[in-house]
C-alpha atoms as an extended CHARMM CRD file, in Angstrom:
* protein
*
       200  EXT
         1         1  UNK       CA            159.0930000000      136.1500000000      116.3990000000  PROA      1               0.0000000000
         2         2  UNK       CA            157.4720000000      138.2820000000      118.9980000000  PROA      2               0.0000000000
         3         3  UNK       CA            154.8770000000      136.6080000000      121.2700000000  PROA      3               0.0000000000
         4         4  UNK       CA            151.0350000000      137.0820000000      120.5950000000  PROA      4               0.0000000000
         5         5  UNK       CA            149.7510000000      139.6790000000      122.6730000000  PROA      5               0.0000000000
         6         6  UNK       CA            147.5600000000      138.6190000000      125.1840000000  PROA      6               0.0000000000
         7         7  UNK       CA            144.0830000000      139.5560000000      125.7730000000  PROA      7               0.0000000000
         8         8  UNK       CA            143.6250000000      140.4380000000      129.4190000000  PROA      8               0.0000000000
         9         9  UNK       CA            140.8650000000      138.3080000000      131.1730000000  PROA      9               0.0000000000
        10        10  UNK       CA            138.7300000000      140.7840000000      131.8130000000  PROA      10              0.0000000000
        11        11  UNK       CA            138.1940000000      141.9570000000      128.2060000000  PROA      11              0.0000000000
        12        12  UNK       CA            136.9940000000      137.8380000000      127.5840000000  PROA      12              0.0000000000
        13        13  UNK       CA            134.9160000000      137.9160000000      129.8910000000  PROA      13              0.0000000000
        14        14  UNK       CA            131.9040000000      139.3750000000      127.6710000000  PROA      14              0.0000000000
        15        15  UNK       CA            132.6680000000      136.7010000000      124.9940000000  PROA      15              0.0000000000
        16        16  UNK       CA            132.6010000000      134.4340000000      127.1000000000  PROA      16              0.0000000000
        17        17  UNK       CA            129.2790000000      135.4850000000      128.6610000000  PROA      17              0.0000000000
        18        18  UNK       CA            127.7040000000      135.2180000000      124.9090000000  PROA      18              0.0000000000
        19        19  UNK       CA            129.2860000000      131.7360000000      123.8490000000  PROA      19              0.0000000000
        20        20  UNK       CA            127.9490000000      129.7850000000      127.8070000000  PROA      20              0.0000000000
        21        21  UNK       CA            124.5790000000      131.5190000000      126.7830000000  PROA      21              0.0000000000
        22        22  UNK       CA            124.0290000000      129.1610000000      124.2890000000  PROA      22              0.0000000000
        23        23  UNK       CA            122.9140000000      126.9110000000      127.4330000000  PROA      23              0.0000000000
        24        24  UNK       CA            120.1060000000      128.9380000000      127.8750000000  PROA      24              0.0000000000
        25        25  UNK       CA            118.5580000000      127.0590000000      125.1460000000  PROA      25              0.0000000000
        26        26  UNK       CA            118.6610000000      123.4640000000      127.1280000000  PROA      26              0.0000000000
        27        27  UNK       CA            115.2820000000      123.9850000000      128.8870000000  PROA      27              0.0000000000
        28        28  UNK       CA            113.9410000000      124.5950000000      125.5470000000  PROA      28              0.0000000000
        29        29  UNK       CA            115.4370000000      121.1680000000      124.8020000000  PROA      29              0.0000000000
        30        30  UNK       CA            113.9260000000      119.4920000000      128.1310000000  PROA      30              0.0000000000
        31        31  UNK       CA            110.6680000000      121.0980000000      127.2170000000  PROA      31              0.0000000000
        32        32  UNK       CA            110.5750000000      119.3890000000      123.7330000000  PROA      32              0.0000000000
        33        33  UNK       CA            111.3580000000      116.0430000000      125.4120000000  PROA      33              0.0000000000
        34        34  UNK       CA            108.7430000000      116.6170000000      127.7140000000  PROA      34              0.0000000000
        35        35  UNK       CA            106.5330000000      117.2640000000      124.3770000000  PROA      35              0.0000000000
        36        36  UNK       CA            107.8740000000      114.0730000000      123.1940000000  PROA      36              0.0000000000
        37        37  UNK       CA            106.3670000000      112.0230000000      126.5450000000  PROA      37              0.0000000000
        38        38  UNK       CA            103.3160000000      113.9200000000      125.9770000000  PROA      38              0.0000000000
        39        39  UNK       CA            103.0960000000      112.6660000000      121.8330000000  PROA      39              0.0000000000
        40        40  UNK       CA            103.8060000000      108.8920000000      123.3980000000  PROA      40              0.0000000000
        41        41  UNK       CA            101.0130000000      108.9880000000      125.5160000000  PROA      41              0.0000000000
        42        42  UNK       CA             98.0360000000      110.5320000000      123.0090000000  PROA      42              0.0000000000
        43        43  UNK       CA             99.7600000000      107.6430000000      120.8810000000  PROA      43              0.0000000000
        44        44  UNK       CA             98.9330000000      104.6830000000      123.0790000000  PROA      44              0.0000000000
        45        45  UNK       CA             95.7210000000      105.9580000000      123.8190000000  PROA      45              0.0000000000
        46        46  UNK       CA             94.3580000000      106.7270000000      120.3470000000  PROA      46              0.0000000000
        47        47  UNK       CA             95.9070000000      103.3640000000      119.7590000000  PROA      47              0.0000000000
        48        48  UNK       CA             94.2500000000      101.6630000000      122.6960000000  PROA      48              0.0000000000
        49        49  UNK       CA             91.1230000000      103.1800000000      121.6850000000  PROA      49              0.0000000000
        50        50  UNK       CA             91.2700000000      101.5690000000      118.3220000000  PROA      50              0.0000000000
        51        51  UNK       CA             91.9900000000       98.1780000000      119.9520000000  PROA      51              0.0000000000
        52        52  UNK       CA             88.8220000000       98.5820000000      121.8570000000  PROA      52              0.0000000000
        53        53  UNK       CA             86.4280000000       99.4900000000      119.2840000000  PROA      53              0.0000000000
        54        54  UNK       CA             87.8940000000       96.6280000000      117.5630000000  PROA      54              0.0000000000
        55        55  UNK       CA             86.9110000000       94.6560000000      120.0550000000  PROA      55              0.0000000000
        56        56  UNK       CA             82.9550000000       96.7210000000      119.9160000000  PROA      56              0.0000000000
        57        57  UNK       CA             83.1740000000       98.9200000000      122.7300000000  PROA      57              0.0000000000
        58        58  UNK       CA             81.1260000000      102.1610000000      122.0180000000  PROA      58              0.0000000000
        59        59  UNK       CA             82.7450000000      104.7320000000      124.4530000000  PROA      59              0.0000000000
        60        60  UNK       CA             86.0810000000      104.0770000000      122.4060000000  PROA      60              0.0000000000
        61        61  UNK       CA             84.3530000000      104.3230000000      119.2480000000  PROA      61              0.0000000000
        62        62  UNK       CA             82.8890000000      106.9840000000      120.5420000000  PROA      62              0.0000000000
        63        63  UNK       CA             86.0750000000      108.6870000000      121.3690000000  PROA      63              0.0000000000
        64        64  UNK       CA             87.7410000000      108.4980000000      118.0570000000  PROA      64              0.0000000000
        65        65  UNK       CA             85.3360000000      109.2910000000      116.2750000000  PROA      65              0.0000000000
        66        66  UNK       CA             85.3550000000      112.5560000000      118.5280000000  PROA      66              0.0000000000
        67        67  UNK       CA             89.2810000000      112.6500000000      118.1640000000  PROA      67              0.0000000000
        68        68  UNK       CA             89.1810000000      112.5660000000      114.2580000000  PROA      68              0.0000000000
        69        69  UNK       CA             86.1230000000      114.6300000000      113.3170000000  PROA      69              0.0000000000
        70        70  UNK       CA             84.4360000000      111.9060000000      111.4900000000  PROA      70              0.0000000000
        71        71  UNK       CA             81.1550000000      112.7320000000      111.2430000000  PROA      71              0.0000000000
        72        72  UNK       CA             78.2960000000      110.9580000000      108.6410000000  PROA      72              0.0000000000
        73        73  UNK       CA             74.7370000000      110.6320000000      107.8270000000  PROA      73              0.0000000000
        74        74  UNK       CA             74.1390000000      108.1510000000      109.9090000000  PROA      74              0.0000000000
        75        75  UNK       CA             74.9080000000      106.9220000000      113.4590000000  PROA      75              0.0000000000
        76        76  UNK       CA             77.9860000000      104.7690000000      113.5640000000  PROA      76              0.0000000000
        77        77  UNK       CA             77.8070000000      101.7560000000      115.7840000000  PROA      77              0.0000000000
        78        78  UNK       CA             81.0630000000      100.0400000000      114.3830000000  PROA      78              0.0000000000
        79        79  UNK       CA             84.6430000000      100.5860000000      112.6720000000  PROA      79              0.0000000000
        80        80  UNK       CA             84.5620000000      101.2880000000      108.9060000000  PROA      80              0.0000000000
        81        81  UNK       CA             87.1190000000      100.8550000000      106.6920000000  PROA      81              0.0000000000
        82        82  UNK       CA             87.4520000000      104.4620000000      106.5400000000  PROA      82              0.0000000000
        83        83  UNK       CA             87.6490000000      105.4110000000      110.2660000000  PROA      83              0.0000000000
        84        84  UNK       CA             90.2570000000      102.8810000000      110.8970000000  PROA      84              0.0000000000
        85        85  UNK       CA             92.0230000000      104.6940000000      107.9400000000  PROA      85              0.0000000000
        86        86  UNK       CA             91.6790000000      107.8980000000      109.3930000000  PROA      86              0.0000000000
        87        87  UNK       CA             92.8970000000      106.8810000000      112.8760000000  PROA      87              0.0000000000
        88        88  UNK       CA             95.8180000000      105.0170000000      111.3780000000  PROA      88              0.0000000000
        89        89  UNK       CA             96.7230000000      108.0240000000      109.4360000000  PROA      89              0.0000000000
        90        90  UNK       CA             95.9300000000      109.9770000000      112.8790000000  PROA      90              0.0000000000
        91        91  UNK       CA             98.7250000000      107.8060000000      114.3420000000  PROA      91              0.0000000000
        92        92  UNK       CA            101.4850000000      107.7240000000      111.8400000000  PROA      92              0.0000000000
        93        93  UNK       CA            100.5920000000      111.9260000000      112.0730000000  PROA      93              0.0000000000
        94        94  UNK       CA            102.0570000000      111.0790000000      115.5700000000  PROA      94              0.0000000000
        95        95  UNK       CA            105.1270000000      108.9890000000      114.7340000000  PROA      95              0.0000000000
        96        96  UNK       CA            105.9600000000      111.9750000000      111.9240000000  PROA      96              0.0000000000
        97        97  UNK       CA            105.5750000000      114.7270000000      114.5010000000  PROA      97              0.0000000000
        98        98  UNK       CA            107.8980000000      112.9380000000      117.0770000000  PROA      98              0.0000000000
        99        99  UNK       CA            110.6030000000      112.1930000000      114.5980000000  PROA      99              0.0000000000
       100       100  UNK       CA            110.3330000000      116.1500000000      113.7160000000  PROA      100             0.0000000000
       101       101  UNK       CA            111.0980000000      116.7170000000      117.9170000000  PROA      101             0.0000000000
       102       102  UNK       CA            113.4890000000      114.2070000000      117.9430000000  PROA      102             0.0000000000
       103       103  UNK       CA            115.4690000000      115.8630000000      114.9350000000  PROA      103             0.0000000000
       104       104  UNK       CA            114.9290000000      119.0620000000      116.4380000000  PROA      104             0.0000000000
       105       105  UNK       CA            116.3890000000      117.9420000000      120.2150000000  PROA      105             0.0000000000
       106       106  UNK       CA            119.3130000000      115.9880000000      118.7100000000  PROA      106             0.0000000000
       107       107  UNK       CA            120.2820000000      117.8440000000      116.0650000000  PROA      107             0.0000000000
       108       108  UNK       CA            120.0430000000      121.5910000000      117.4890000000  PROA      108             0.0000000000
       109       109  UNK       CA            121.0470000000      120.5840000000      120.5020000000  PROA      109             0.0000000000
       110       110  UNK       CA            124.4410000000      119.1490000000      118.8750000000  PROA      110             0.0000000000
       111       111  UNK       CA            124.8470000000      121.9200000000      116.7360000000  PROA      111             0.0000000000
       112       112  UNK       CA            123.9380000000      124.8360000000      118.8550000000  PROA      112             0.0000000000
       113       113  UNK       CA            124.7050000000      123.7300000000      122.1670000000  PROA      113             0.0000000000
       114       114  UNK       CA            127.2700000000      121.5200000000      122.4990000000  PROA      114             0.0000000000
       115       115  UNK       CA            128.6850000000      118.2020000000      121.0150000000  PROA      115             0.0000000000
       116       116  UNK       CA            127.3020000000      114.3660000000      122.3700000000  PROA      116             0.0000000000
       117       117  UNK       CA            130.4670000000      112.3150000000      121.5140000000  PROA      117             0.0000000000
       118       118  UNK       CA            128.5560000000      110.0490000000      119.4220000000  PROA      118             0.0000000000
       119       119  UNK       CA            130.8430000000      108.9530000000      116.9720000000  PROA      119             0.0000000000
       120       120  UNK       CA            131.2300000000      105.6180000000      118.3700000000  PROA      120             0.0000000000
       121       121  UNK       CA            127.9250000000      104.9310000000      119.4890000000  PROA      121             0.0000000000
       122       122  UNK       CA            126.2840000000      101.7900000000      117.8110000000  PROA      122             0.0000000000
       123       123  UNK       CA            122.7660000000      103.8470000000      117.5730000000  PROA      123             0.0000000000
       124       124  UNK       CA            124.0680000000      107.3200000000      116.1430000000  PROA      124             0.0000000000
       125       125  UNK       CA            121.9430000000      108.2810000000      113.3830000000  PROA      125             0.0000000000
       126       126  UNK       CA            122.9160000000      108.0950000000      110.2970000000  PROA      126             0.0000000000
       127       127  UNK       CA            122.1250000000      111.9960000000      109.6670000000  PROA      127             0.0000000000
       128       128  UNK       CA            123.8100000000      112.9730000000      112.9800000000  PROA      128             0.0000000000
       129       129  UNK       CA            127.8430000000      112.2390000000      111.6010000000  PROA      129             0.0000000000
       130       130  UNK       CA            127.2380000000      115.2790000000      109.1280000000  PROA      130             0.0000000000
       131       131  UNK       CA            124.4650000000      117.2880000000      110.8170000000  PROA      131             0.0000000000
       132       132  UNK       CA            124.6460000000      121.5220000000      110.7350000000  PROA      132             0.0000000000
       133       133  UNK       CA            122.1590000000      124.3130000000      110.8270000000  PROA      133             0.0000000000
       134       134  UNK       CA            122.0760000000      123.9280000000      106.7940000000  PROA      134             0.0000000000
       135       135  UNK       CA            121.4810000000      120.2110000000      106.8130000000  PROA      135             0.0000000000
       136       136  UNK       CA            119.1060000000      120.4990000000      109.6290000000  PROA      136             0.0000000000
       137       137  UNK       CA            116.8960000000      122.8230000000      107.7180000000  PROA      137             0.0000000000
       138       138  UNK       CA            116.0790000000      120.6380000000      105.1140000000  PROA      138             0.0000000000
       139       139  UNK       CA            115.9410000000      118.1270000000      106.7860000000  PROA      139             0.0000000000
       140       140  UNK       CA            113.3260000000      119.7270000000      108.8440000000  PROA      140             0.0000000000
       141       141  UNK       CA            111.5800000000      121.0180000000      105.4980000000  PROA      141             0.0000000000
       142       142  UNK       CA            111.2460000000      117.5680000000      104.4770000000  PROA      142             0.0000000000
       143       143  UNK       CA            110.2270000000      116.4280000000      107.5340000000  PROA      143             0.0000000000
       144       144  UNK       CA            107.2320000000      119.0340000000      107.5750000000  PROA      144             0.0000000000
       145       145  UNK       CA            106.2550000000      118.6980000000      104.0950000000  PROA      145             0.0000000000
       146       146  UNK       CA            105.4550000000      114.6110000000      105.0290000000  PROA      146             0.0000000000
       147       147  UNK       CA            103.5550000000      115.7660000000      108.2900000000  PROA      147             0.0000000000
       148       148  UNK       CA            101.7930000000      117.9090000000      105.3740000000  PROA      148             0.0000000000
       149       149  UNK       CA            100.7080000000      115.3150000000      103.1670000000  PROA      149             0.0000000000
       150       150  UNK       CA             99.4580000000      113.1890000000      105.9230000000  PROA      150             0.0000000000
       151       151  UNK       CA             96.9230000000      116.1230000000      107.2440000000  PROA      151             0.0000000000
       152       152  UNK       CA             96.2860000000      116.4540000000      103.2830000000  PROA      152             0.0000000000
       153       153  UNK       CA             95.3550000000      113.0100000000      102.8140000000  PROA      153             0.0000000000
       154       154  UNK       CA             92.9080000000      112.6870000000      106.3210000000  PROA      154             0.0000000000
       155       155  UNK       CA             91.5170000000      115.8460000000      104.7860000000  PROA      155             0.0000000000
       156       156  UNK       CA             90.6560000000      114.7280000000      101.2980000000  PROA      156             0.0000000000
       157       157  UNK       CA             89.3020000000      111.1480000000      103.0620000000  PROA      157             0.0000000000
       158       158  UNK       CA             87.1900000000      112.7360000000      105.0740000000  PROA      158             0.0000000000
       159       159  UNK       CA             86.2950000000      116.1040000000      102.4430000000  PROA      159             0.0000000000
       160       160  UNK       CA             82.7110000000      115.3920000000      102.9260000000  PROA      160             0.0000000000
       161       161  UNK       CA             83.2270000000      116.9490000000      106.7370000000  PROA      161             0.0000000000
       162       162  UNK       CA             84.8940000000      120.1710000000      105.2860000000  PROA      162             0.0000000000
       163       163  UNK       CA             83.8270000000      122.5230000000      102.9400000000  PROA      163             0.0000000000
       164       164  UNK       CA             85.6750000000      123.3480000000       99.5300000000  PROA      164             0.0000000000
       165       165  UNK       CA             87.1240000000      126.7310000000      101.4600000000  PROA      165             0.0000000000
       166       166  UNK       CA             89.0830000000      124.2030000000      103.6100000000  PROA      166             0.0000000000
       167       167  UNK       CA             90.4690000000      122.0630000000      101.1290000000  PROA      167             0.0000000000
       168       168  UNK       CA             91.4570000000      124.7380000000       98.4110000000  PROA      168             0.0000000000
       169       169  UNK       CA             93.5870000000      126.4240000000      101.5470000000  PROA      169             0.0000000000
       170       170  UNK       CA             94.9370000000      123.0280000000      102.9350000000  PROA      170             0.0000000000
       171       171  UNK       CA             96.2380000000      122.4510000000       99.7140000000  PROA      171             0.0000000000
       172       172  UNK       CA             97.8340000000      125.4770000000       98.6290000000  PROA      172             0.0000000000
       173       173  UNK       CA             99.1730000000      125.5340000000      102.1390000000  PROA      173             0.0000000000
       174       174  UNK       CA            100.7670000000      122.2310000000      101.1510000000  PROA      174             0.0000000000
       175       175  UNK       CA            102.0900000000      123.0940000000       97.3940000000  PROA      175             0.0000000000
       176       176  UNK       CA            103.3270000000      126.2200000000      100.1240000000  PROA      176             0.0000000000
       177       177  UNK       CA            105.4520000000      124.1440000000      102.2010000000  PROA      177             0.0000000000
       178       178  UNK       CA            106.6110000000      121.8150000000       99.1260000000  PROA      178             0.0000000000
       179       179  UNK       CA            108.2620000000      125.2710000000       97.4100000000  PROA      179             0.0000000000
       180       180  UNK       CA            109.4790000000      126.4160000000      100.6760000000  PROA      180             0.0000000000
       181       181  UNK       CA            111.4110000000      123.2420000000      100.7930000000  PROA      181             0.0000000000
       182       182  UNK       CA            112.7400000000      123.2120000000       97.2840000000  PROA      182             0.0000000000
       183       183  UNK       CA            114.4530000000      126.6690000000       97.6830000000  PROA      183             0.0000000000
       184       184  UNK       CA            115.8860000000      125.8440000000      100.6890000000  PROA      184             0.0000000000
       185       185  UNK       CA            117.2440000000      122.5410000000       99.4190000000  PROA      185             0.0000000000
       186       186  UNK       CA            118.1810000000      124.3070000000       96.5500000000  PROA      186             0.0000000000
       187       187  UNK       CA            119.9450000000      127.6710000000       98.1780000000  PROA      187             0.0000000000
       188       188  UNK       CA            121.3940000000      124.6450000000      100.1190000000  PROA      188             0.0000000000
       189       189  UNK       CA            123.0560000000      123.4060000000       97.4640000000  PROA      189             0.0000000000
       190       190  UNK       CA            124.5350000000      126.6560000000       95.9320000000  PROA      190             0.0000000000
       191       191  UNK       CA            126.1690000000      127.1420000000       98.9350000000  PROA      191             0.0000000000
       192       192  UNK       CA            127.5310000000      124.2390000000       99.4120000000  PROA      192             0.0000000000
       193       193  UNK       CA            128.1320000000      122.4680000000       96.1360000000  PROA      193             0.0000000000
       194       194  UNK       CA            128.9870000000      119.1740000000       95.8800000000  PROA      194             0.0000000000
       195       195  UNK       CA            132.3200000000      118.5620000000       95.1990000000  PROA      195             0.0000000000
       196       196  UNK       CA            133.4840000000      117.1690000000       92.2620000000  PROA      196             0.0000000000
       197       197  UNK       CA            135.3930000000      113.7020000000       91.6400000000  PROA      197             0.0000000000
       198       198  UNK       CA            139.0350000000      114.4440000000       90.3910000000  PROA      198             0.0000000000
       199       199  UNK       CA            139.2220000000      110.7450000000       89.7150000000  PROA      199             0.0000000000
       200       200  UNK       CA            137.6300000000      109.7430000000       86.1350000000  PROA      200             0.0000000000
């Protein structure tokens, strides 16, 4: 058999240009991290604000009230059952938000840029062993649709401070995002089936 012919270097050159371009897309990557830092720290001080109206200071009542657009016939001089929901819900918005960035840094970045080595790792997620653009976007879908119904429940908690304008659009926004995930789970799985068991 004859020998493959060989490309001369020059003519790789190009693709190789295109395939080390995909490092262009770290900084994105170091910028989301950066994001990340930015989530912790609004976390631990809406959190440290809570602790602290606990506790009846005014200024940090003052402040999350402020922070979650609670507003009420009356002037509020301590924690209610339903601000303390709303910051909660405020907080867990957080968490929800950061596992979103954290899917999107480890996941693209292992799928688009290049590979961790994490196979042997005690902490690899679970999702990570079988991760791709495909399972990444529904993942991604899903994750969204639960930052979703956490904005929809703060809203409907505190409806009185919107008008009906706000929540009609909030929640077709939602039923929206909860379609949008469907079909994608669902075009997902017609092109990739799952394969069958030979076995019976």
């Amino acid at each position: 058999m004859s020998d493959p012919v060989k490309t001369p270097g020059s003519t790789r050159a190009l693709p190789n240009l295109i395939f080390a371009s995909r490092w262009l897309q770290l900084p994105l990557y170091i910028g989301l991290i950066a994001a990340q830092a930015i989530y912790v720290f609004h976390f631990w001080v809406e959190l440290v604000h809570l602790i602290e109206a606990a506790f009846g200071n005014q200024n940090a009542l003052a402040a999350l009230i402020k922070s979650i657009g609670y507003k009420d016939g009356f002037e509020v001089t301590a924690l209610n059952e339903t601000i303390i929901m709303l910051v909660v819900l405020a907080l867990i918005d957080v968490v929800m938000i950061s596992n979103l960035l954290i899917m999107v840094i480890v996941g693209g970045y292992e799928t688009f840029v290049s590979r961790m080595h994490l196979e042997n790792h005690p902490d690899q997620p679970e999702w990570l062993s079988h991760v791709n653009a495909s399972v990444l976007k529904v993942k991604l879908a899903t994750a969204i649709i639960g930052i979703s119904s956490i904005h929809l429940l703060k809203t409907f908690i505190n409806a009185a401070n919107y008008s009906e304008q706000v929540l009609m659009w909030q929640t077709i926004i939602h039923v929206v995002f909860l379609l949008s995930a469907m079909a994608i789970a669902a075009t997902d799985r017609i092109m990739h089936p799952v394969a069958e068991k030979t076995d019976h």
